[in-house]
Amino acid sequence: MDLKELLKGVHVLHIDGRQELEIKGIAYDSRQAGEGFVFVCISGSKTDGHLFIEDVIAKGIKAIVVEKEVKDQEGITFIRVEDSRKALSAIAANFYGHPSKYMNVIGVTGTNGKTTTTHLIKHILEVNGVQSGLIGTISYKILDQEYKANNTTPESLELQRLFQEMLDREVNTCVMEVSSHSLDLHRVEDIQYRIGVFTNITQDHLDFHGTMENYKNAKRKLFYKTTQANIINVDDEFGLELSRQLSKLDAKCITYGIKGPAEIYGKDIEITAKGTRFQLVTPKFSGVINIGTPGMFSVYNALAAAAVGYVTGYGYLEIKKGLEETRVVPGRFELVPNDKDLTVIVDYSHTPDSIENAIKTIREFAKGRIITVFGCGGDRDKTKRPIMGEIAGRLSDYCIITSDNPRTEKPEDIIKDAEVGIKRTSCKYKMIVDRKEGIREAIRQSGPKDVILIAGKGHETYQIIGNRVIDFDDRKIAQELIREDLQDEVDN
């Protein structure tokens, strides 16, 4: 593609060098740069693309996008822009021909529930004959092709490439999680969304956004980009505010909820250890839905997905089939099979609201004690640690505070931050730095009627300690420890 075509829609401050260049590809990571590419210098939190200009020139790059003053070099075209992340988004969309314009892109944002909701939506579509792609926390999927997810929402270049691959494979619908980071960092700037879904908002990512207001404003951006409808949870205070704002702008809104007036709502809710049953009510039809995951949060996720089905034009039976046949989403209130008949649940709950929802759900069916194993992420929002500790202590009978992904922080310091909150409660607890040993302690403490919740990591198959990434899957570790415990009983 010609450089001039590539720069359409980019806010260029000035260009030094030849503009008559043929561009073969785009890179923002110097390791991916190649001859004939344009290199976009991103100023990130850990490194700065401007530091690698000499490296990419040595690789044969002739066009470089910068947002800082750099020295002119003979034979190199420098394109100065105000914001290189915005520029990368526009350049990527231009290079791949704006694929989202020819697709039905459904974006789901919110603190909790994004992953499950996207999977439910995808299954509703697929049982009704619509092949759809999926972009989210667990992985990126296109038909039988699955890619490892590095971010909940990838960088703009990867997004546009994924959309183009979907179109090439005749997949014209994509359901995707849209993170607040991606909205603030312009990763989704040049995507055309048909439907936007808002699940909820609670404290998270304040290490990045600074304040809850900034966090809300990031989420808000998605709903000014949709072309067909916005689906909003109005039981959430911010969701209610958002729906009112959008209505004033004549943006189409479909509201859902349980507690207050909403166009799509659930009633007559019954929660058991095996799942949840409720009455789905829409303006056109109603009927009973049975889902395999217990909990009120499961109803909210199902209502969000049902609302997408409703907007898309499906009836009760079509939505019911999609919801009821969806398999358990990995690491989302996932029951761990074992030979000891212990009830062990692994859940991705890593925010105050999500851990509260998980434990309250267990309280609905637990006949014995609730034993909660949890930790908090390092190099992330520190203010939520005592809040999570207090919630876990208030709602559980016994807690083990352990490591999550400590990253570059000392695990002991993170655990002490969470202990501040649990001390405000009467809950008995232990602090065990080694996560495997923490899970082992929970299994040792448990009886036949107790429920163990292993919270925080869910589907993750790794643990980040310092700069090392080690293999660690809560589900496999729990199964391994239960087998060892059984063997010990046999040996004794």
Coordinates of C-alpha atoms in Angstrom, one line a residue:
M1 CA 0.0 0.0 0.0
D2 CA 1.2 3.5 -0.8
L3 CA 2.3 5.5 2.3
K4 CA -0.2 8.4 1.4
E5 CA -3.1 5.9 1.4
L6 CA -1.9 4.4 4.7
L7 CA -1.9 7.8 6.4
K8 CA -5.5 8.7 5.5
G9 CA -7.4 9.9 8.6
V10 CA -4.1 10.2 10.6
H11 CA -3.6 13.5 12.4
V12 CA -0.1 14.2 10.9
L13 CA 1.8 17.2 12.3
H14 CA 4.5 17.1 9.6
I15 CA 6.5 14.7 7.4
D16 CA 10.2 14.7 6.7
G17 CA 11.3 12.6 3.8
R18 CA 9.8 10.9 0.7
Q19 CA 6.1 10.1 0.8
E20 CA 6.2 8.0 -2.4
L21 CA 6.8 4.7 -0.6
E22 CA 5.2 1.3 -0.9
I23 CA 4.4 -0.2 2.5
K24 CA 4.4 -4.0 2.9
G25 CA 3.5 -4.2 6.6
I26 CA 3.2 -2.5 9.9
A27 CA 5.1 -3.0 13.2
Y28 CA 5.2 -1.3 16.6
D29 CA 7.5 -4.0 18.1
S30 CA 11.0 -3.8 16.7
R31 CA 11.3 -7.6 16.8
Q32 CA 8.5 -7.8 14.3
A33 CA 9.8 -5.1 12.0
G34 CA 10.8 -6.0 8.4
E35 CA 12.0 -4.4 5.2
G36 CA 9.4 -2.3 3.6
F37 CA 7.4 -1.9 6.8
V38 CA 6.3 1.3 8.5
F39 CA 7.4 1.3 12.2
V40 CA 5.2 3.1 14.7
C41 CA 7.0 4.3 17.9
I42 CA 4.8 3.7 20.9
S43 CA 5.6 5.3 24.2
G44 CA 4.6 2.6 26.6
S45 CA 4.7 2.1 30.4
K46 CA 7.7 -0.3 30.2
T47 CA 9.6 0.8 27.1
D48 CA 9.6 3.4 24.3
G49 CA 9.6 2.6 20.6
H50 CA 11.6 5.7 19.9
L51 CA 14.6 3.9 21.6
F52 CA 14.6 1.3 18.8
I53 CA 14.7 3.6 15.8
E54 CA 18.3 2.6 14.8
D55 CA 17.4 -1.1 15.2
V56 CA 14.5 -0.9 12.8
I57 CA 16.5 1.2 10.3
A58 CA 19.1 -1.6 10.2
K59 CA 16.3 -4.0 9.3
G60 CA 15.4 -2.0 6.2
I61 CA 12.6 0.2 7.4
K62 CA 12.2 3.5 5.5
A63 CA 9.1 5.0 7.2
I64 CA 8.8 5.7 10.9
V65 CA 5.9 7.2 12.8
V66 CA 7.0 9.2 15.9
E67 CA 5.5 11.5 18.5
K68 CA 8.8 12.9 19.7
E69 CA 11.4 15.1 18.1
V70 CA 14.1 12.9 16.4
K71 CA 17.1 13.6 14.2
D72 CA 16.5 13.5 10.5
Q73 CA 18.3 10.7 8.7
E74 CA 19.0 10.5 5.0
G75 CA 16.6 8.1 3.2
I76 CA 14.2 7.8 6.1
T77 CA 10.8 9.3 6.2
F78 CA 9.7 10.4 9.6
I79 CA 6.0 11.0 10.2
R80 CA 5.4 13.2 13.3
V81 CA 2.0 12.7 14.9
E82 CA 0.4 13.9 18.1
D83 CA -0.5 10.4 19.4
S84 CA 1.2 7.4 17.9
R85 CA -1.4 5.0 19.4
K86 CA -4.2 6.7 17.6
A87 CA -2.1 6.8 14.5
L88 CA -1.4 3.0 14.8
S89 CA -5.1 2.3 15.0
A90 CA -5.9 4.4 11.9
I91 CA -2.9 3.0 9.9
A92 CA -3.8 -0.6 10.8
A93 CA -7.4 -0.1 9.8
N94 CA -6.3 1.5 6.5
F95 CA -3.9 -1.3 5.8
Y96 CA -6.4 -4.1 6.3
G97 CA -9.3 -2.2 4.5
H98 CA -11.4 -1.4 7.6
P99 CA -12.8 -4.9 7.9
S100 CA -15.1 -4.1 10.8
K101 CA -17.3 -2.1 8.4
Y102 CA -18.2 -5.3 6.7
M103 CA -18.9 -7.2 10.0
N104 CA -21.3 -7.5 12.9
V105 CA -19.0 -6.6 15.8
I106 CA -20.5 -7.0 19.3
G107 CA -18.5 -5.4 22.1
V108 CA -18.9 -6.3 25.7
T109 CA -17.4 -4.1 28.5
G110 CA -17.7 -4.0 32.3
T111 CA -15.7 -5.0 35.3
N112 CA -17.1 -8.5 35.7
G113 CA -18.9 -10.9 33.5
K114 CA -17.3 -10.0 30.1
T115 CA -15.8 -13.4 29.4
T116 CA -18.9 -15.5 30.3
T117 CA -21.2 -13.1 28.5
T118 CA -19.2 -13.2 25.3
H119 CA -19.2 -17.0 25.3
L120 CA -23.0 -17.1 25.9
I121 CA -23.6 -14.6 23.0
K122 CA -21.3 -16.6 20.7
H123 CA -23.2 -19.8 21.5
I124 CA -26.6 -18.3 20.9
L125 CA -25.3 -17.1 17.5
E126 CA -23.8 -20.5 16.6
V127 CA -26.7 -22.7 17.5
N128 CA -28.7 -20.5 15.2
G129 CA -26.3 -21.0 12.3
V130 CA -24.1 -17.9 12.6
Q131 CA -20.3 -18.7 12.7
S132 CA -18.7 -16.0 14.8
G133 CA -15.2 -15.1 16.0
L134 CA -14.3 -14.5 19.6
I135 CA -11.8 -12.1 21.1
G136 CA -11.3 -12.1 24.9
T137 CA -9.4 -12.9 28.0
I138 CA -9.0 -16.6 27.5
S139 CA -8.2 -16.7 23.8
Y140 CA -9.0 -15.4 20.3
K141 CA -10.9 -17.9 18.1
I142 CA -11.7 -18.0 14.4
L143 CA -13.5 -21.3 13.6
D144 CA -11.1 -24.1 14.4
Q145 CA -8.1 -21.7 14.8
E146 CA -7.4 -20.5 18.4
Y147 CA -4.7 -18.0 19.4
K148 CA -3.3 -17.4 22.9
A149 CA -4.6 -14.1 24.4
N150 CA -1.9 -11.8 25.6
N151 CA -4.4 -9.0 26.5
T152 CA -8.2 -9.1 27.0
T153 CA -8.3 -6.8 24.0
P154 CA -5.3 -6.9 21.7
E155 CA -3.5 -3.9 20.2
S156 CA -5.2 -2.2 17.3
L157 CA -2.8 -3.8 14.7
E158 CA -3.7 -7.4 15.9
L159 CA -7.4 -6.5 16.1
Q160 CA -7.5 -5.4 12.5
R161 CA -5.5 -8.4 11.4
L162 CA -7.9 -10.8 13.2
F163 CA -10.9 -9.1 11.7
Q164 CA -9.4 -9.5 8.2
E165 CA -8.7 -13.1 8.9
M166 CA -12.3 -13.6 9.9
L167 CA -13.6 -12.1 6.7
D168 CA -11.1 -14.2 4.7
R169 CA -12.6 -17.3 6.4
E170 CA -16.2 -16.1 5.7
V171 CA -16.8 -15.2 9.4
N172 CA -18.5 -11.9 9.4
T173 CA -19.6 -11.7 13.1
C174 CA -17.3 -11.2 16.1
V175 CA -18.0 -11.1 19.8
M176 CA -15.3 -9.4 21.7
E177 CA -14.4 -8.2 25.2
V178 CA -13.6 -4.6 25.3
S179 CA -11.3 -3.6 28.2
S180 CA -11.1 -0.1 29.7
H181 CA -7.4 -0.1 28.8
S182 CA -8.2 -0.7 25.1
L183 CA -10.7 2.1 25.1
D184 CA -8.3 4.6 26.8
L185 CA -5.3 3.5 24.7
H186 CA -7.1 3.8 21.4
R187 CA -6.8 0.1 20.5
V188 CA -10.5 0.0 19.4
E189 CA -10.5 3.5 17.9
D190 CA -11.2 2.5 14.3
I191 CA -13.6 -0.4 14.9
Q192 CA -17.3 -0.1 14.0
Y193 CA -19.5 -1.8 16.5
R194 CA -23.0 -2.9 15.8
I195 CA -23.9 -3.7 19.4
G196 CA -22.4 -2.6 22.7
V197 CA -23.0 -4.4 26.0
F198 CA -22.4 -3.0 29.5
T199 CA -22.3 -5.6 32.3
N200 CA -21.4 -3.6 35.5
I201 CA -18.7 -1.5 37.0
T202 CA -16.9 -1.9 40.4
Q203 CA -13.5 -0.9 41.6
D204 CA -10.7 -2.2 39.5
H205 CA -7.7 -1.0 37.5
L206 CA -7.2 2.2 39.5
D207 CA -3.5 1.7 39.2
F208 CA -4.0 2.6 35.5
H209 CA -7.0 4.9 35.5
G210 CA -6.3 6.7 38.8
T211 CA -9.9 7.4 39.8
M212 CA -13.3 5.6 39.4
E213 CA -14.5 8.6 37.3
N214 CA -11.7 8.0 34.8
Y215 CA -12.5 4.3 34.8
K216 CA -16.2 5.0 34.0
N217 CA -15.3 7.5 31.3
A218 CA -13.2 4.9 29.6
K219 CA -16.1 2.4 29.6
R220 CA -18.4 5.1 28.4
K221 CA -16.5 5.5 25.1
L222 CA -17.7 2.2 23.7
F223 CA -21.4 3.3 23.6
Y224 CA -20.8 6.3 21.4
K225 CA -19.4 4.0 18.7
T226 CA -22.3 1.6 18.2
T227 CA -24.6 1.6 15.2
Q228 CA -27.5 -0.7 16.1
A229 CA -28.1 -0.9 19.9
N230 CA -26.6 -0.5 23.3
I231 CA -27.5 -3.2 25.9
I232 CA -27.2 -1.8 29.4
N233 CA -27.5 -3.4 32.9
V234 CA -29.6 -0.8 34.7
D235 CA -29.4 -2.5 38.1
D236 CA -25.9 -1.1 38.1
E237 CA -25.9 2.6 39.2
F238 CA -23.5 3.7 36.4
G239 CA -25.4 1.6 33.9
L240 CA -28.6 3.4 34.8
E241 CA -26.8 6.8 34.4
L242 CA -25.3 5.6 31.1
S243 CA -28.7 4.5 29.7
R244 CA -30.3 7.9 30.5
Q245 CA -27.4 9.7 28.8
L246 CA -27.7 7.6 25.7
S247 CA -31.4 8.0 25.6
K248 CA -31.0 11.8 25.5
L249 CA -28.8 11.4 22.4
D250 CA -31.5 9.2 20.8
A251 CA -29.1 6.2 20.8
K252 CA -31.1 3.0 20.9
C253 CA -30.9 1.3 24.3
I254 CA -32.1 -2.0 25.5
T255 CA -32.1 -2.3 29.3
Y256 CA -31.8 -5.4 31.4
G257 CA -31.8 -6.3 35.1
I258 CA -33.5 -8.0 37.9
K259 CA -34.2 -5.4 40.7
G260 CA -35.8 -2.5 38.8
P261 CA -37.8 -1.7 35.7
A262 CA -36.0 -3.0 32.6
E263 CA -37.1 -4.1 29.1
I264 CA -35.5 -7.5 29.5
Y265 CA -35.5 -9.0 33.0
G266 CA -35.3 -12.1 35.0
K267 CA -37.8 -13.2 37.7
D268 CA -38.7 -16.3 39.8
I269 CA -35.0 -17.1 40.3
E270 CA -34.1 -20.4 41.8
I271 CA -30.4 -21.1 42.7
T272 CA -29.1 -24.6 43.6
A273 CA -25.7 -26.2 43.6
K274 CA -26.3 -27.6 40.2
G275 CA -27.4 -24.4 38.4
T276 CA -29.9 -21.6 38.2
R277 CA -33.5 -21.5 36.9
F278 CA -35.3 -18.2 36.1
Q279 CA -38.1 -16.7 34.0
L280 CA -36.8 -14.7 31.1
V281 CA -39.1 -11.8 30.2
T282 CA -38.8 -9.6 27.1
P283 CA -41.3 -7.2 25.4
K284 CA -42.2 -9.9 22.9
F285 CA -42.0 -13.3 24.8
S286 CA -41.1 -14.9 28.1
G287 CA -40.1 -18.4 29.2
V288 CA -38.1 -20.5 31.6
I289 CA -34.3 -20.7 31.3
N290 CA -32.1 -23.3 33.0
I291 CA -28.4 -22.6 33.1
G292 CA -25.7 -24.9 34.5
T293 CA -23.9 -22.3 36.6
P294 CA -25.4 -21.2 40.0
G295 CA -25.6 -17.6 41.1
M296 CA -27.3 -14.3 40.6
F297 CA -24.3 -13.2 38.5
S298 CA -25.1 -16.1 36.1
V299 CA -28.6 -14.6 35.6
Y300 CA -27.1 -11.2 34.8
N301 CA -24.7 -12.8 32.2
A302 CA -27.5 -14.8 30.7
L303 CA -29.8 -11.7 30.5
A304 CA -27.1 -9.7 28.7
A305 CA -26.6 -12.5 26.2
A306 CA -30.4 -12.9 25.8
A307 CA -30.7 -9.2 25.1
V308 CA -28.2 -9.5 22.2
G309 CA -30.2 -12.4 20.9
Y310 CA -33.4 -10.4 21.2
V311 CA -31.9 -7.4 19.3
T312 CA -30.6 -9.8 16.7
G313 CA -34.1 -11.0 16.1
Y314 CA -34.2 -14.4 17.8
G315 CA -37.2 -15.8 19.7
Y316 CA -37.5 -17.6 23.0
L317 CA -36.6 -21.1 21.9
E318 CA -33.6 -19.9 19.9
I319 CA -32.2 -18.0 22.9
K320 CA -33.1 -20.7 25.3
K321 CA -31.2 -23.3 23.2
G322 CA -28.1 -21.1 23.0
L323 CA -28.0 -20.4 26.8
E324 CA -28.8 -23.8 28.0
E325 CA -26.4 -25.7 25.8
T326 CA -23.4 -23.4 26.5
R327 CA -20.6 -25.4 28.2
V328 CA -18.9 -24.1 31.4
V329 CA -16.6 -21.2 30.6
P330 CA -13.1 -22.2 31.8
G331 CA -12.3 -20.8 35.2
R332 CA -15.7 -19.2 35.7
F333 CA -17.2 -20.8 38.7
E334 CA -15.8 -24.1 37.5
L335 CA -16.4 -27.2 39.6
V336 CA -13.2 -29.3 39.9
P337 CA -13.9 -33.0 39.3
N338 CA -12.3 -35.2 42.0
D339 CA -12.5 -38.7 43.5
K340 CA -12.9 -37.5 47.1
D341 CA -16.3 -35.9 46.5
L342 CA -15.0 -32.6 47.7
T343 CA -16.8 -29.5 46.4
V344 CA -14.0 -27.3 44.9
I345 CA -14.8 -24.3 42.8
V346 CA -12.2 -22.3 40.8
D347 CA -13.3 -18.8 39.8
Y348 CA -11.6 -15.8 38.2
S349 CA -13.0 -13.5 40.9
H350 CA -10.2 -11.0 41.4
T351 CA -12.1 -7.8 42.3
P352 CA -14.1 -6.9 45.4
D353 CA -17.4 -7.3 43.7
S354 CA -16.7 -10.6 41.9
I355 CA -15.3 -12.3 45.0
E356 CA -18.4 -11.1 46.9
N357 CA -20.7 -12.5 44.2
A358 CA -18.9 -15.8 44.2
I359 CA -19.0 -16.4 48.0
K360 CA -22.6 -15.3 48.2
T361 CA -23.5 -17.7 45.5
I362 CA -21.8 -20.5 47.4
R363 CA -23.7 -19.5 50.5
E364 CA -26.9 -20.2 48.7
F365 CA -26.2 -23.9 48.5
A366 CA -23.4 -24.7 50.9
K367 CA -24.4 -27.1 53.7
G368 CA -21.0 -26.8 55.5
R369 CA -18.3 -24.2 55.8
I370 CA -17.0 -22.0 53.0
I371 CA -13.2 -22.0 52.8
T372 CA -11.8 -19.3 50.5
V373 CA -8.3 -19.3 49.0
F374 CA -7.5 -15.9 47.5
G375 CA -4.7 -13.4 46.8
C376 CA -4.3 -10.1 45.0
G377 CA -2.2 -9.2 41.9
G378 CA 1.1 -7.5 42.3
D379 CA 1.9 -4.2 40.4
R380 CA -1.9 -3.5 40.4
D381 CA -4.4 -1.4 42.3
K382 CA -3.3 -1.7 45.9
T383 CA -6.4 0.0 47.4
K384 CA -8.7 -3.0 46.6
R385 CA -6.6 -5.5 48.6
P386 CA -7.9 -4.7 52.1
I387 CA -11.4 -4.4 50.6
M388 CA -11.1 -8.0 49.2
G389 CA -9.7 -9.2 52.5
E390 CA -12.7 -7.8 54.4
I391 CA -15.2 -9.2 52.0
A392 CA -13.6 -12.7 52.0
G393 CA -13.4 -12.6 55.8
R394 CA -17.0 -11.4 56.3
L395 CA -18.5 -13.9 54.0
S396 CA -16.3 -17.0 54.5
D397 CA -15.9 -19.3 57.5
Y398 CA -12.1 -19.8 56.9
C399 CA -9.7 -18.0 54.6
I400 CA -6.2 -18.7 53.3
I401 CA -4.5 -15.5 51.9
T402 CA -1.9 -16.5 49.4
S403 CA -0.1 -15.3 46.3
D404 CA -1.9 -14.6 43.1
N405 CA 0.4 -13.1 40.4
P406 CA 2.8 -11.1 42.7
R407 CA 4.8 -9.9 39.7
T408 CA 7.6 -7.6 40.9
E409 CA 6.1 -7.0 44.3
K410 CA 7.0 -9.0 47.4
P411 CA 4.2 -11.6 47.9
E412 CA 4.4 -11.1 51.7
D413 CA 3.7 -7.3 51.3
I414 CA 0.6 -8.0 49.1
I415 CA -0.7 -10.6 51.6
K416 CA -0.3 -8.1 54.5
D417 CA -2.3 -5.5 52.6
A418 CA -5.2 -8.0 52.3
E419 CA -4.8 -9.0 55.9
V420 CA -5.6 -5.4 57.0
G421 CA -9.1 -6.0 55.7
I422 CA -9.6 -9.5 57.0
K423 CA -8.6 -8.4 60.5
R424 CA -11.7 -6.3 60.6
T425 CA -13.8 -9.5 60.6
S426 CA -14.0 -12.4 63.0
C427 CA -13.0 -14.9 60.3
K428 CA -10.2 -17.4 61.1
Y429 CA -7.4 -17.3 58.5
K430 CA -3.9 -18.3 57.6
M431 CA -1.3 -16.5 55.4
I432 CA 0.6 -18.9 53.1
V433 CA 2.8 -17.3 50.5
D434 CA 3.1 -20.5 48.3
R435 CA -0.2 -20.8 46.4
K436 CA 0.1 -24.6 46.1
E437 CA 0.6 -24.9 49.8
G438 CA -2.4 -22.6 50.4
I439 CA -4.6 -24.8 48.3
R440 CA -3.2 -27.9 50.1
E441 CA -4.2 -26.3 53.5
A442 CA -7.7 -25.6 52.2
I443 CA -8.1 -29.3 51.2
R444 CA -6.7 -30.4 54.6
Q445 CA -9.2 -28.2 56.4
S446 CA -12.3 -29.2 54.4
G447 CA -14.9 -31.7 55.4
P448 CA -17.5 -33.5 53.3
K449 CA -20.1 -30.7 53.4
D450 CA -17.7 -27.8 53.0
V451 CA -17.1 -25.8 49.8
I452 CA -13.6 -24.6 48.8
L453 CA -13.4 -21.5 46.6
I454 CA -10.1 -20.9 44.9
A455 CA -10.4 -17.4 43.7
G456 CA -8.4 -15.0 41.5
K457 CA -6.8 -16.9 38.7
G458 CA -9.6 -18.9 37.1
H459 CA -8.6 -20.1 33.6
E460 CA -5.0 -18.9 33.9
T461 CA -2.4 -21.7 33.5
Y462 CA 0.5 -19.7 34.9
Q463 CA 1.8 -17.7 37.8
I464 CA 3.9 -14.5 37.4
I465 CA 6.5 -14.3 40.1
G466 CA 9.1 -11.5 39.6
N467 CA 9.9 -11.7 35.9
R468 CA 9.3 -15.4 35.7
V469 CA 6.2 -17.1 34.3
I470 CA 5.8 -20.6 35.8
D471 CA 3.2 -23.3 35.0
F472 CA 0.3 -23.1 37.5
D473 CA -3.3 -24.1 37.0
D474 CA -5.5 -23.9 40.0
R475 CA -7.7 -26.7 38.7
K476 CA -4.9 -29.2 38.0
I477 CA -3.1 -28.3 41.3
A478 CA -6.3 -28.9 43.3
Q479 CA -6.9 -32.3 41.6
E480 CA -3.3 -33.3 42.2
L481 CA -3.4 -32.4 45.9
I482 CA -6.7 -34.2 46.4
R483 CA -5.2 -37.4 44.8
E484 CA -2.2 -37.1 47.2
D485 CA -4.6 -36.6 50.1
L486 CA -6.5 -39.7 49.1
Q487 CA -3.3 -41.7 48.8
D488 CA -2.2 -40.6 52.3
E489 CA -5.5 -41.8 53.6
V490 CA -5.0 -45.2 52.0
D491 CA -1.4 -45.5 53.2
N492 CA -2.4 -44.6 56.8

